[in-house]
PDB file of C-alpha atoms in Angstrom:
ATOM      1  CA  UNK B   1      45.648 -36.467 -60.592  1.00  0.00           C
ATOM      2  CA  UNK B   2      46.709 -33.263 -58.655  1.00  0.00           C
ATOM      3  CA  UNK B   3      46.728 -30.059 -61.084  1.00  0.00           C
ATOM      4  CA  UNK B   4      49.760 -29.263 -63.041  1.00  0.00           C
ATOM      5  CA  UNK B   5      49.482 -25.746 -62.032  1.00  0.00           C
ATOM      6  CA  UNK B   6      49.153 -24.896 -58.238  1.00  0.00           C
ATOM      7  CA  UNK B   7      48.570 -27.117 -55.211  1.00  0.00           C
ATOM      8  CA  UNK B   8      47.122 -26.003 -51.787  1.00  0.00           C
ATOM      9  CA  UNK B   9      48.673 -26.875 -48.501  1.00  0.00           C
ATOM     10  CA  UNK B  10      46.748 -29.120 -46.117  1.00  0.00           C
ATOM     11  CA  UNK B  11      43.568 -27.072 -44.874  1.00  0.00           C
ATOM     12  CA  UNK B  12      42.943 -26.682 -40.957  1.00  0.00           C
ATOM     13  CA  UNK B  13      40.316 -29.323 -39.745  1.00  0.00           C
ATOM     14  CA  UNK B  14      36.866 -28.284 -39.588  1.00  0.00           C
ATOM     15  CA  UNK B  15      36.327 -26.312 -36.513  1.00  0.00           C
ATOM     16  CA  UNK B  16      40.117 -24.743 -36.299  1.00  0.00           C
ATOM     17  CA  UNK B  17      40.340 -21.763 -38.308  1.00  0.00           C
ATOM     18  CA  UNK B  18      44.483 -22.176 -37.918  1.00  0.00           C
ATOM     19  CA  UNK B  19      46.452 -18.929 -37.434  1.00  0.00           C
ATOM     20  CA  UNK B  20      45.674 -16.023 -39.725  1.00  0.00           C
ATOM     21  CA  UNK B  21      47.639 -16.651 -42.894  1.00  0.00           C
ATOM     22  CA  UNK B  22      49.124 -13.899 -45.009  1.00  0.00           C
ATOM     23  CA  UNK B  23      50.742 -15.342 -48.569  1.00  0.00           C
ATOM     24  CA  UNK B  24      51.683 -13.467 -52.512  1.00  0.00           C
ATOM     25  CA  UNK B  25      51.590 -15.236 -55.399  1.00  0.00           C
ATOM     26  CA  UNK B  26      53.072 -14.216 -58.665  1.00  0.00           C
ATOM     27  CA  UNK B  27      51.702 -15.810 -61.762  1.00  0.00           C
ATOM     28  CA  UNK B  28      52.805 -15.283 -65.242  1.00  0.00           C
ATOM     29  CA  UNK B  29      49.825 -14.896 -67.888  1.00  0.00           C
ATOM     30  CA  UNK B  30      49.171 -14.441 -71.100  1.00  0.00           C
ATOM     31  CA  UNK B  31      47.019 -11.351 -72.262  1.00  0.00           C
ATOM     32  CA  UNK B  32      43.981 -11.444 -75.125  1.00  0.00           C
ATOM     33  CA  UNK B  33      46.533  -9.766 -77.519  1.00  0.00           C
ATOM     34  CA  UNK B  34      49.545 -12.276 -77.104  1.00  0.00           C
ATOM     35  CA  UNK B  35      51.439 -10.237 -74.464  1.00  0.00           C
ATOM     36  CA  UNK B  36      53.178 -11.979 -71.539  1.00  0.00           C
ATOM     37  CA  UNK B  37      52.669 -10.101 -67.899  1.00  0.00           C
ATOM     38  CA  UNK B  38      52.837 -10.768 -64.325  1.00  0.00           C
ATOM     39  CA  UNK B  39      49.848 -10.935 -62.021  1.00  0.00           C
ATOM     40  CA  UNK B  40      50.814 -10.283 -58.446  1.00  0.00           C
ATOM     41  CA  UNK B  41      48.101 -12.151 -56.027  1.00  0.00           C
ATOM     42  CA  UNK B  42      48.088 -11.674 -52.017  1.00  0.00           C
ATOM     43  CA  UNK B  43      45.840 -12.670 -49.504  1.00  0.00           C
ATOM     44  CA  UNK B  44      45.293 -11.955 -45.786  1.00  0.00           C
ATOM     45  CA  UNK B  45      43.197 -14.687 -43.911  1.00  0.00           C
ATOM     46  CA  UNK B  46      43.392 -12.436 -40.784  1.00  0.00           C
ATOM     47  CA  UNK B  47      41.386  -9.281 -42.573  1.00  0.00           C
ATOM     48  CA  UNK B  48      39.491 -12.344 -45.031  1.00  0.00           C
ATOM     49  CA  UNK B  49      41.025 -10.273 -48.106  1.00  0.00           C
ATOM     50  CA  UNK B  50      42.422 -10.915 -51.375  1.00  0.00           C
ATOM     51  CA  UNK B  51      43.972  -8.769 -54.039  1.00  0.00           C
ATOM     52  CA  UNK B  52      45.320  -9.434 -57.817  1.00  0.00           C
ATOM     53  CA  UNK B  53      46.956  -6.973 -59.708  1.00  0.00           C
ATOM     54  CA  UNK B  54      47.983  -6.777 -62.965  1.00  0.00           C
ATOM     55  CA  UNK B  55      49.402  -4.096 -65.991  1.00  0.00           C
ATOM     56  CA  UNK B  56      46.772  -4.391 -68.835  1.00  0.00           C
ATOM     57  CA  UNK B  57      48.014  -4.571 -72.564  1.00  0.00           C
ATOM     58  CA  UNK B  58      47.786  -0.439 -72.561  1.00  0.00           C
ATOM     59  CA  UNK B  59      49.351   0.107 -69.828  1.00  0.00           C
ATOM     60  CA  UNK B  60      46.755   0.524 -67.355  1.00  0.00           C
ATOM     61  CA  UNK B  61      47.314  -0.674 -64.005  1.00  0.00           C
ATOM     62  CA  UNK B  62      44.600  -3.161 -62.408  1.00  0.00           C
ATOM     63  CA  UNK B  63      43.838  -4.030 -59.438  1.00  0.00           C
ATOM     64  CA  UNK B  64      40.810  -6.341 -57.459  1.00  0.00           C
ATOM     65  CA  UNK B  65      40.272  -6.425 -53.945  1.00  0.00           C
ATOM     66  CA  UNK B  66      37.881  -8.818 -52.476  1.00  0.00           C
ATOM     67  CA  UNK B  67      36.591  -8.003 -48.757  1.00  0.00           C
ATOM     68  CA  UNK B  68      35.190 -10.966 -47.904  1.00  0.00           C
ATOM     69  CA  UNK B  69      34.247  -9.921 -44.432  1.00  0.00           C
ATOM     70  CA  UNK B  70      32.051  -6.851 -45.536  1.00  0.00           C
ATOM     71  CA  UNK B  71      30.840  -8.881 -48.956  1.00  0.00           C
ATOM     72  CA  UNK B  72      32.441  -5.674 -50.873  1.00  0.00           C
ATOM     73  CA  UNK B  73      34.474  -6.157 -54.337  1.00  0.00           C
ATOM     74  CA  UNK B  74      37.007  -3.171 -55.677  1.00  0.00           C
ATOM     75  CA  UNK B  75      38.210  -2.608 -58.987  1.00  0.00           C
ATOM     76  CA  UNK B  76      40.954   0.157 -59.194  1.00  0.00           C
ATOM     77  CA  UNK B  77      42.017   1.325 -62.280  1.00  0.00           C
ATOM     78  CA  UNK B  78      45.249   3.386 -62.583  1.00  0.00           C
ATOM     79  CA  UNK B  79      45.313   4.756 -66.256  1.00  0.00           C
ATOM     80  CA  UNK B  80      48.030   6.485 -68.340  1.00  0.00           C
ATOM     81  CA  UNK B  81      46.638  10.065 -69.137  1.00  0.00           C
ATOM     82  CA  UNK B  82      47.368  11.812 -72.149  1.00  0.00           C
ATOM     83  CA  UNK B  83      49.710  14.372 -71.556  1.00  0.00           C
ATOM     84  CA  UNK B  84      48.964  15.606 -75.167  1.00  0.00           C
ATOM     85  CA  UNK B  85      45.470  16.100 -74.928  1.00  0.00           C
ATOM     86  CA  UNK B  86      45.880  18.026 -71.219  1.00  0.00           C
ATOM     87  CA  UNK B  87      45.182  14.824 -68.864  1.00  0.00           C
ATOM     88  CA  UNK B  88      47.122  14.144 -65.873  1.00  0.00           C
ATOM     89  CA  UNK B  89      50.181  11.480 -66.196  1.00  0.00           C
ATOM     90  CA  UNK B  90      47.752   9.384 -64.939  1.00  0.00           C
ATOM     91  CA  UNK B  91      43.534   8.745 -63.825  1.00  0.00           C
ATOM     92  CA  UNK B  92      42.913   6.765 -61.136  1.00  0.00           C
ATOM     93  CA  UNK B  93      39.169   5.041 -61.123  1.00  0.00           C
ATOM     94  CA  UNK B  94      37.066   3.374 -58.513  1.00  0.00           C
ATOM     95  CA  UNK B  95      34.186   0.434 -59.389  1.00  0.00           C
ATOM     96  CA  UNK B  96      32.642  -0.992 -55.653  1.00  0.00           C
ATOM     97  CA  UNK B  97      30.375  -3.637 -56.354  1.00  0.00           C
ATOM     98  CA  UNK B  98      28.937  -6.477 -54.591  1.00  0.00           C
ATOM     99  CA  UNK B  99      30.838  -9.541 -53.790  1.00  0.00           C
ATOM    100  CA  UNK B 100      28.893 -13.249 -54.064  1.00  0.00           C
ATOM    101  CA  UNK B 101      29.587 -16.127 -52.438  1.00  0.00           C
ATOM    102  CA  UNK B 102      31.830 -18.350 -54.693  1.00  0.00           C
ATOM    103  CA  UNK B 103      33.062 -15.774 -57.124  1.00  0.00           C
ATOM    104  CA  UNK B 104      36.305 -16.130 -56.130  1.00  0.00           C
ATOM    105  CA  UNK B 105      37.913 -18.520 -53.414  1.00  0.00           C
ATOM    106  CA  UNK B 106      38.393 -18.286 -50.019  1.00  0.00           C
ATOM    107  CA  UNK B 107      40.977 -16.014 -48.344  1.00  0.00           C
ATOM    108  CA  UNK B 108      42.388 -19.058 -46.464  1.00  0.00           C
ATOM    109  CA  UNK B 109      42.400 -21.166 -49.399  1.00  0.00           C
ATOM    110  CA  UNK B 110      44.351 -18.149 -51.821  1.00  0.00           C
ATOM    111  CA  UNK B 111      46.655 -18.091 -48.792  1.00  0.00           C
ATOM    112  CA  UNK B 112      47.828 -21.364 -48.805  1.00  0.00           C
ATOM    113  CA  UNK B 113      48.460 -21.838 -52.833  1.00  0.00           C
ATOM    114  CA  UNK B 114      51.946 -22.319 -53.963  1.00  0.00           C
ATOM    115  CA  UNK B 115      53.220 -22.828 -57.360  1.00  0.00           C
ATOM    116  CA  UNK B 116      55.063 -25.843 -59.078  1.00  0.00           C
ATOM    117  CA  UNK B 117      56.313 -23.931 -62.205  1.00  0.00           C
ATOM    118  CA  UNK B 118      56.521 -20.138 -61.978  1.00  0.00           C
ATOM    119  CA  UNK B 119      58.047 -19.421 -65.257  1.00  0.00           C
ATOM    120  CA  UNK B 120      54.738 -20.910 -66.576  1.00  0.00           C
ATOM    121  CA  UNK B 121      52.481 -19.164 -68.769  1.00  0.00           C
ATOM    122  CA  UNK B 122      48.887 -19.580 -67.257  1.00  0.00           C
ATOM    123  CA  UNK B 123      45.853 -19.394 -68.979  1.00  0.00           C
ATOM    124  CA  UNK B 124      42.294 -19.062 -67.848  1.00  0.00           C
ATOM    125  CA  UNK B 125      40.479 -22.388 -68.040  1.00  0.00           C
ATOM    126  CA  UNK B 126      37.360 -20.889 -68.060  1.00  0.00           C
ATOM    127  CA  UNK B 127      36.160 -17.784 -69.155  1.00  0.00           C
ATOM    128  CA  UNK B 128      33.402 -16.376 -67.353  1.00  0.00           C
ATOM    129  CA  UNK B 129      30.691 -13.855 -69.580  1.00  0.00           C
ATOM    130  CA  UNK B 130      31.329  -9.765 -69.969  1.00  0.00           C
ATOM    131  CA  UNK B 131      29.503  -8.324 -66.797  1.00  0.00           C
ATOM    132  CA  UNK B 132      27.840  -4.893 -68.415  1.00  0.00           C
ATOM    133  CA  UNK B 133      27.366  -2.710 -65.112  1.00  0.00           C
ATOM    134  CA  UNK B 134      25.588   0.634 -65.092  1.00  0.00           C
ATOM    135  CA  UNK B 135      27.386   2.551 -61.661  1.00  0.00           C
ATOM    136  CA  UNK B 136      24.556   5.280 -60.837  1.00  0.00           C
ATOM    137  CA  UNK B 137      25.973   5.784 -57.454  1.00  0.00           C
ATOM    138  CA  UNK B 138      29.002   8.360 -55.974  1.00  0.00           C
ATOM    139  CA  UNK B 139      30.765   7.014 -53.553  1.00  0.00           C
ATOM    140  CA  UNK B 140      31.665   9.402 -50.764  1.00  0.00           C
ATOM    141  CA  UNK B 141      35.895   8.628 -50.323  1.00  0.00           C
ATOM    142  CA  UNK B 142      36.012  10.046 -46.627  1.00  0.00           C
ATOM    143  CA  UNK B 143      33.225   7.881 -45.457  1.00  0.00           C
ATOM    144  CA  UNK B 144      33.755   5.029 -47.752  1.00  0.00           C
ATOM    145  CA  UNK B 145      35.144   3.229 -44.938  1.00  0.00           C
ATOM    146  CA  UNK B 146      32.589   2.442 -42.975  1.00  0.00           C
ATOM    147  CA  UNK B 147      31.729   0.354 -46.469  1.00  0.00           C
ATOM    148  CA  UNK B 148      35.361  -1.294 -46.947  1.00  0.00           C
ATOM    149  CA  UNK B 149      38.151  -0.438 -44.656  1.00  0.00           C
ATOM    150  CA  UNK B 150      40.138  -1.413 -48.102  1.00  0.00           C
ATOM    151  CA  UNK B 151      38.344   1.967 -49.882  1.00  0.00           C
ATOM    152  CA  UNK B 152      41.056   4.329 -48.296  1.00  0.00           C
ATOM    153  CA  UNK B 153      44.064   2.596 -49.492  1.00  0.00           C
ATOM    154  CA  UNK B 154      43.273   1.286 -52.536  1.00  0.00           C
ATOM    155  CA  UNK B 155      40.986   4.084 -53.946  1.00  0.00           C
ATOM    156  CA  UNK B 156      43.318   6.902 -52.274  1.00  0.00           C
ATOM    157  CA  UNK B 157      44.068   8.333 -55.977  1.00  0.00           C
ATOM    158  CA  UNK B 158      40.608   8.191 -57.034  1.00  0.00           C
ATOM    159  CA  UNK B 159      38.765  10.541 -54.180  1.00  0.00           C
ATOM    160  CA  UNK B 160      36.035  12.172 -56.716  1.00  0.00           C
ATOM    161  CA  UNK B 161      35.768   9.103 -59.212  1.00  0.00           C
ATOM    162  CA  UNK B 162      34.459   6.091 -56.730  1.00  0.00           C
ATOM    163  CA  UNK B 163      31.017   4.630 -57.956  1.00  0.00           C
ATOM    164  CA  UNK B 164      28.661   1.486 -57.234  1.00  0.00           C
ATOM    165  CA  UNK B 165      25.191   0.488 -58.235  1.00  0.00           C
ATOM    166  CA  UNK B 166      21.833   1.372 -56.466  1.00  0.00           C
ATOM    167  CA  UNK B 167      21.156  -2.293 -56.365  1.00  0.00           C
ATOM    168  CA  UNK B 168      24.094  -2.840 -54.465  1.00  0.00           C
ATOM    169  CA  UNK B 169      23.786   0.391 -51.647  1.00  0.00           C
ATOM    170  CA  UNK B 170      20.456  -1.179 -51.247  1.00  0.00           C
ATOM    171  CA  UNK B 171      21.958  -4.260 -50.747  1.00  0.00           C
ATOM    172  CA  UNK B 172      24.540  -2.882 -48.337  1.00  0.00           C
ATOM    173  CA  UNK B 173      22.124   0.214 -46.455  1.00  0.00           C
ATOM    174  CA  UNK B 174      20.050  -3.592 -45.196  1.00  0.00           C
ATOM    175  CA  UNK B 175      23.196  -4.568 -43.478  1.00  0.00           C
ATOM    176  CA  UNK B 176      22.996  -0.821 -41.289  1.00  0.00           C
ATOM    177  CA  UNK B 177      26.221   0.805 -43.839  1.00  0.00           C
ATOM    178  CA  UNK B 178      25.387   4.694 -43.485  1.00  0.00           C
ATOM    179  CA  UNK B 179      23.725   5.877 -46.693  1.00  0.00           C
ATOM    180  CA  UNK B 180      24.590   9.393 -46.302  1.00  0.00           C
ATOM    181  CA  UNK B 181      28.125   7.865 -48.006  1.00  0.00           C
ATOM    182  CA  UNK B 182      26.211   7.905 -51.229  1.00  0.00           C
ATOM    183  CA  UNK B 183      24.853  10.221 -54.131  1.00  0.00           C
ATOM    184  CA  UNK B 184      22.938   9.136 -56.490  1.00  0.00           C
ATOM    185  CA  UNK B 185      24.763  10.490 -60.191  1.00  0.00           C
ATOM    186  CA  UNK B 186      22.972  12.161 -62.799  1.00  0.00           C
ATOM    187  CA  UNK B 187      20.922  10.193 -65.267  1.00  0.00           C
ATOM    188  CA  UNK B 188      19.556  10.044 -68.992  1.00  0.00           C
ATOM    189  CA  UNK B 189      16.082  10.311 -67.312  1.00  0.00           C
ATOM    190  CA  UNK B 190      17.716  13.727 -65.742  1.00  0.00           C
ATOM    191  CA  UNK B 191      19.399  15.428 -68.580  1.00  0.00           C
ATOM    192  CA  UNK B 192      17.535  14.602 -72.304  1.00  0.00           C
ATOM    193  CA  UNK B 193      20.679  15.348 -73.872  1.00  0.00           C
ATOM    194  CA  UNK B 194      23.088  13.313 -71.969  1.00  0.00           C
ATOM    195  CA  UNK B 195      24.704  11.523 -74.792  1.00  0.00           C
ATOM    196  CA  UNK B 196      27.784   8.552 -74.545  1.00  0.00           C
ATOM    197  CA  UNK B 197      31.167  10.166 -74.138  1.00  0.00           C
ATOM    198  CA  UNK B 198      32.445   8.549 -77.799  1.00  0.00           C
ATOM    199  CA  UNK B 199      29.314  10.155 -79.268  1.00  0.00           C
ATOM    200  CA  UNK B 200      30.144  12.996 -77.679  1.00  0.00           C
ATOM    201  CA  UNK B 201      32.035  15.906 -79.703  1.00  0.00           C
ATOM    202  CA  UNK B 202      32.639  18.490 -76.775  1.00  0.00           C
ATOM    203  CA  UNK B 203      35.063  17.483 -74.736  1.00  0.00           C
ATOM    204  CA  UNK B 204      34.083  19.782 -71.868  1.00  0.00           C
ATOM    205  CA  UNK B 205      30.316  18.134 -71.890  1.00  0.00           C
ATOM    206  CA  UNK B 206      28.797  16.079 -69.640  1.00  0.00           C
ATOM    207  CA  UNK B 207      28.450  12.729 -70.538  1.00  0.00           C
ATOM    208  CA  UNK B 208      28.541   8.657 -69.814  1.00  0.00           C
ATOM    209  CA  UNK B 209      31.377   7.293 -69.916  1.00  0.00           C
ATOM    210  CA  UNK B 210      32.244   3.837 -70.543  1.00  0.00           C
ATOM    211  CA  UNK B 211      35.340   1.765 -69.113  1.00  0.00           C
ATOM    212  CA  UNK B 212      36.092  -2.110 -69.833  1.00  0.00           C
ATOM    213  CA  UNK B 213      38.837  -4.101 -67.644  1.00  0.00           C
ATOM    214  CA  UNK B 214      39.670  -7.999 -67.565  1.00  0.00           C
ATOM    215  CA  UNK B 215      40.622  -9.747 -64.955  1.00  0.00           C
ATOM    216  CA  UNK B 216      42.680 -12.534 -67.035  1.00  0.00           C
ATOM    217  CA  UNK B 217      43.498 -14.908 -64.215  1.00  0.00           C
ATOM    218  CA  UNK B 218      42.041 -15.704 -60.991  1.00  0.00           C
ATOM    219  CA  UNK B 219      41.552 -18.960 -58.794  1.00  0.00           C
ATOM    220  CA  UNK B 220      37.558 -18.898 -58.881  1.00  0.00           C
ATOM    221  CA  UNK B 221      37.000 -22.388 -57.413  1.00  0.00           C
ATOM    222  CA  UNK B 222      38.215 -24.930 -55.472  1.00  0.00           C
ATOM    223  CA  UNK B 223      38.685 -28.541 -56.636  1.00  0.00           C
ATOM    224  CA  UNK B 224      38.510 -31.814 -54.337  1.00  0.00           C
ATOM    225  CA  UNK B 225      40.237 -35.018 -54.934  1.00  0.00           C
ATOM    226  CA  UNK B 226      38.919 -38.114 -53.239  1.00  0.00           C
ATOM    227  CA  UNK B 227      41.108 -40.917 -51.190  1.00  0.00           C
ATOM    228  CA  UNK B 228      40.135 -43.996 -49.673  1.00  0.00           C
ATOM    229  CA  UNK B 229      41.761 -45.037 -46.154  1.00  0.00           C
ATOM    230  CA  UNK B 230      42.950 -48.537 -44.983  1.00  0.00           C
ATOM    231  CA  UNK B 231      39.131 -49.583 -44.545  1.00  0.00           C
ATOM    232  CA  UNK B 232      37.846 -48.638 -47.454  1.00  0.00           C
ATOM    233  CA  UNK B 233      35.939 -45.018 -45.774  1.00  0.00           C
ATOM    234  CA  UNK B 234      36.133 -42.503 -49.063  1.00  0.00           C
ATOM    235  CA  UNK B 235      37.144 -38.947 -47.879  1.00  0.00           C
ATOM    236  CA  UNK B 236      37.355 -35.847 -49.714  1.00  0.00           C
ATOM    237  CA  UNK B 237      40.244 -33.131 -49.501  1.00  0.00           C
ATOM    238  CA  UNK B 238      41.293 -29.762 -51.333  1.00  0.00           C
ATOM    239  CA  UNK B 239      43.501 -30.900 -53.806  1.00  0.00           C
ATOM    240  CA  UNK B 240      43.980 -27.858 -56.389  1.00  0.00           C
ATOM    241  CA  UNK B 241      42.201 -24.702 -58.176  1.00  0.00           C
ATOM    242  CA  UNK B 242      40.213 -23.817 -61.197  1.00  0.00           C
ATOM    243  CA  UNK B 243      40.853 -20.812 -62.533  1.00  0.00           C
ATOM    244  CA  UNK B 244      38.649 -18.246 -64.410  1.00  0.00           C
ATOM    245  CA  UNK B 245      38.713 -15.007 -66.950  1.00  0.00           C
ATOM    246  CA  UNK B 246      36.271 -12.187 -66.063  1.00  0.00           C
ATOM    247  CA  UNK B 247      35.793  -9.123 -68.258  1.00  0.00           C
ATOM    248  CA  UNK B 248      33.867  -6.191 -66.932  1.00  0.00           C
ATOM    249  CA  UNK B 249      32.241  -3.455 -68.954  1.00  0.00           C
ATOM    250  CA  UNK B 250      31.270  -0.239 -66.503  1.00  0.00           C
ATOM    251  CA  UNK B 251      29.173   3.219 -67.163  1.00  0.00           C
ATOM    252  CA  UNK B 252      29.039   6.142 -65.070  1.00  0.00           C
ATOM    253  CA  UNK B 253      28.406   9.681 -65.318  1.00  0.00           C
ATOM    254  CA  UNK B 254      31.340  11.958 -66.025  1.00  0.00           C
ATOM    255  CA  UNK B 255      31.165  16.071 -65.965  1.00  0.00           C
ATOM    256  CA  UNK B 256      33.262  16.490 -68.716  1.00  0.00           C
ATOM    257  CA  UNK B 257      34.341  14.111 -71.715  1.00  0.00           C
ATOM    258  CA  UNK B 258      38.264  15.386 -71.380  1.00  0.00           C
ATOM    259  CA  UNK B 259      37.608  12.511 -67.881  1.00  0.00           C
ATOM    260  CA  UNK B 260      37.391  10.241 -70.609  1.00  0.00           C
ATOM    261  CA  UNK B 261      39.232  10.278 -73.801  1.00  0.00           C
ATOM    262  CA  UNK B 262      39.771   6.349 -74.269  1.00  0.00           C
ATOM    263  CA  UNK B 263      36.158   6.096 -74.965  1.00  0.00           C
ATOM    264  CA  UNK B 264      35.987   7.602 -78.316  1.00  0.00           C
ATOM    265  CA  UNK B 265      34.490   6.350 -81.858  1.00  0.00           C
ATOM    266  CA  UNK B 266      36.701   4.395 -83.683  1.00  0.00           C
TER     267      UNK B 266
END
């Protein structure tokens, strides 16, 4: 039986791509606490792209861009400062990690979903495990380009706070990406007395900071149907999605703990 939820358009043949396809989604979803909120979904066949955004129970504003093309993944987070404590209105944040093959589905495929229900209230139906990822890199924002084109416009309000993983620039310097975009952040190893930002007690200290986000709905996979033709030949076509929950746990060096207040003993 086709899905409830979404169905996909008939996909090209094999061997013709189609014209480039450019297509936004909105999907109502349900977050961990109860709360009801809009995820906004877009994809560009043309630039192989895809970005979901969504406004967290807290506030925060989230967004993931996948650049299929360079095999580069970008979490922005835009979150509300506290005006109280002498933060900006808001902090903008940068994660650049490596995207896999199959983590999320294919530009083409996002760009030909369509919904049956909108006013539906979508959950995940599978949750994926908490990624814990350690970002010991800087990103440089005026060269990050040559990484992403996506890095200018989506990490625009977070210029100094853009970090990845070694593993990954290792990944991404054997592809020929210029590694003079990168600088390698201070470390435990480093500085002895480098503590965790919520064990922290001077807010003007360096520290590492810790920032979780969830991506609470996203079309991970594609599902087939099958269908059998006058003489009996068994053929199989897109017929649907499955969709997944992701949570993501980051670390990275910060200057000062006043960069990160949310992360505090509780």
């Amino acid at each position: 039986a086709l899905p409830a939820l979404l169905w996909l358009a008939l996909a090209p043949l094999p061997g013709s791509p189609g014209p480039a396809a450019r297509a936004e989604l909105r999907v109502r979803v349900r977050l961990p606490g109860g709360q009801v909120t809009e995820e906004s979904l877009q994809a560009d066949s043309g630039s192989d792209c895809i970005s979901l955004e969504l406004r967290t129970a807290d506030g925060a504003l989230v967004t993931l861009t996948a650049d299929f093309r360079q095999e580069v993944k970008i979490f922005r987070a835009l979150i509300l400062g506290e005006l109280e404590r002498g933060q900006s209105q808001f902090q903008a944040l940068c994660f650049v990690t490596r995207l896999h093959r199959n983590e999320i589905i294919p530009s083409e495929s996002m760009a030909k979903l369509r919904q049956k229900n909108p006013r539906t209230v979508r959950q995940a139906e599978e949750v994926r495990g908490l990624e814990h990822l350690s970002m010991d890199v800087a990103v440089n924002f005026s060269k990050g380009a040559q990484l992403s084109s996506h890095i200018h416009n989506v990490c625009a309000e977070a210029k100094e706070a853009i970090y990845t993983r070694e593993e990954d620039v290792k990944f991404w310097l054997e592809k020929g990406v210029d590694g003079s975009m990168f600088e390698v952040l201070p470390q435990t190893s480093d500085l002895p007395d480098l503590q965790r930002c919520r064990l922290c007690g001077d807010r003007w200290k360096p520290c590492i900071c810790s920032y979780s986000l969830s991506i609470e709905w996203y079309p991970c996979m594609l599902k087939y149907c099958k269908s059998r033709d006058a003489g009996g030949k068994v053929s199989s076509y897109k017929c649907g999605i499955r969709s997944c929950q992701k949570g993501y746990t980051f670390d990275y060096y910060v200057p000062q703990k006043q960069l990160c207040l949310w992360d505090e003993e509780t």
